[in-house]
XYZ file of C-alpha atoms in Angstrom:
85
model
C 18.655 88.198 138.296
C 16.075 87.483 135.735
C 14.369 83.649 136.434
C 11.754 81.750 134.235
C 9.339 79.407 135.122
C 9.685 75.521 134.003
C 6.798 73.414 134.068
C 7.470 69.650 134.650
C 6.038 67.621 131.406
C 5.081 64.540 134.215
C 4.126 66.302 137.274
C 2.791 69.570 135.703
C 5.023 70.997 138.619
C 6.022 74.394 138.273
C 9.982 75.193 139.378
C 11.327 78.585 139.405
C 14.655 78.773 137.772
C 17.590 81.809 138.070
C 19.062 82.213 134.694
C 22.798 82.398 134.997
C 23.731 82.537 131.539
C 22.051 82.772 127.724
C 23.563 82.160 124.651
C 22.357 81.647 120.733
C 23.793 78.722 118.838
C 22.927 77.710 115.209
C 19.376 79.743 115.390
C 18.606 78.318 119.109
C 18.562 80.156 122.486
C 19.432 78.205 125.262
C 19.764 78.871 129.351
C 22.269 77.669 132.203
C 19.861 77.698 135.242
C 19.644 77.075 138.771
C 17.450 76.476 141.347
C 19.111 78.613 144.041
C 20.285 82.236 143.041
C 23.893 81.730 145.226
C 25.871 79.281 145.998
C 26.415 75.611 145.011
C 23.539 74.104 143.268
C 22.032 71.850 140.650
C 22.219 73.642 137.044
C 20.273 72.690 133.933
C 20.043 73.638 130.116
C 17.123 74.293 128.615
C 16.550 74.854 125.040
C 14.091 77.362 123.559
C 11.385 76.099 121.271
C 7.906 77.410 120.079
C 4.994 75.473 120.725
C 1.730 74.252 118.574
C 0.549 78.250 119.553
C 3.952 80.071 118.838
C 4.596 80.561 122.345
C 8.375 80.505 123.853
C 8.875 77.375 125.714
C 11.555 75.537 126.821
C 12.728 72.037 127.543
C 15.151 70.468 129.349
C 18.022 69.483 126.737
C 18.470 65.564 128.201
C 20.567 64.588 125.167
C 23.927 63.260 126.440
C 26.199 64.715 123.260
C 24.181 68.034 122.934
C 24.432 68.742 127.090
C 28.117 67.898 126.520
C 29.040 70.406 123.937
C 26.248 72.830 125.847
C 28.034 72.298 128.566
C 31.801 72.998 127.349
C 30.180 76.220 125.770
C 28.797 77.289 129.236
C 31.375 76.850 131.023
C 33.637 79.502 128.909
C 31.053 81.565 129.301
C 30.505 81.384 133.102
C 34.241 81.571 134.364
C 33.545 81.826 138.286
C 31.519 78.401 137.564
C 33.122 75.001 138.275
C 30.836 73.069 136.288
C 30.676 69.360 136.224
C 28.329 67.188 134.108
């Protein structure tokens, strides 16, 4: 399973992330992640963006209505996944 590695903006902490799923909307990539490759665990979105060096990062997507429709997209995606947000 391919993971990526997310570097915490505060703490500068870096967390290894499994990437579950991938998908392209309106020009943007964007990942459903977890911390633990099986089982029950926390999941996150992050959104693909270039940086002031044109370097793929991503960022956590935090807004409420964007992780909403994110989420609705993921979860047709993902259909083993009983995702709650």
């Amino acid at each position: 399973m391919e993971k990526v590695i997310f570097t915490d903006p505060d703490t500068k902490e870096e967390i290894e992330f499994y990437v579950l799923e991938e998908t392209q909307i309106n020009g943007k990539k964007f990942l459903f992640v977890t911390e633990e490759e099986d089982g029950d665990s926390d999941a996150y979105i992050l959104k693909e963006i270039a940086d002031e060096n044109d370097d793929v990062v991503y960022e956590m997507v935090e807004d409420d209505n964007e992780l909403a429709a994110l989420g609705k997209v993921f979860a047709e995606l993902i259909d083993d996944a009983d995702i709650e947000y």
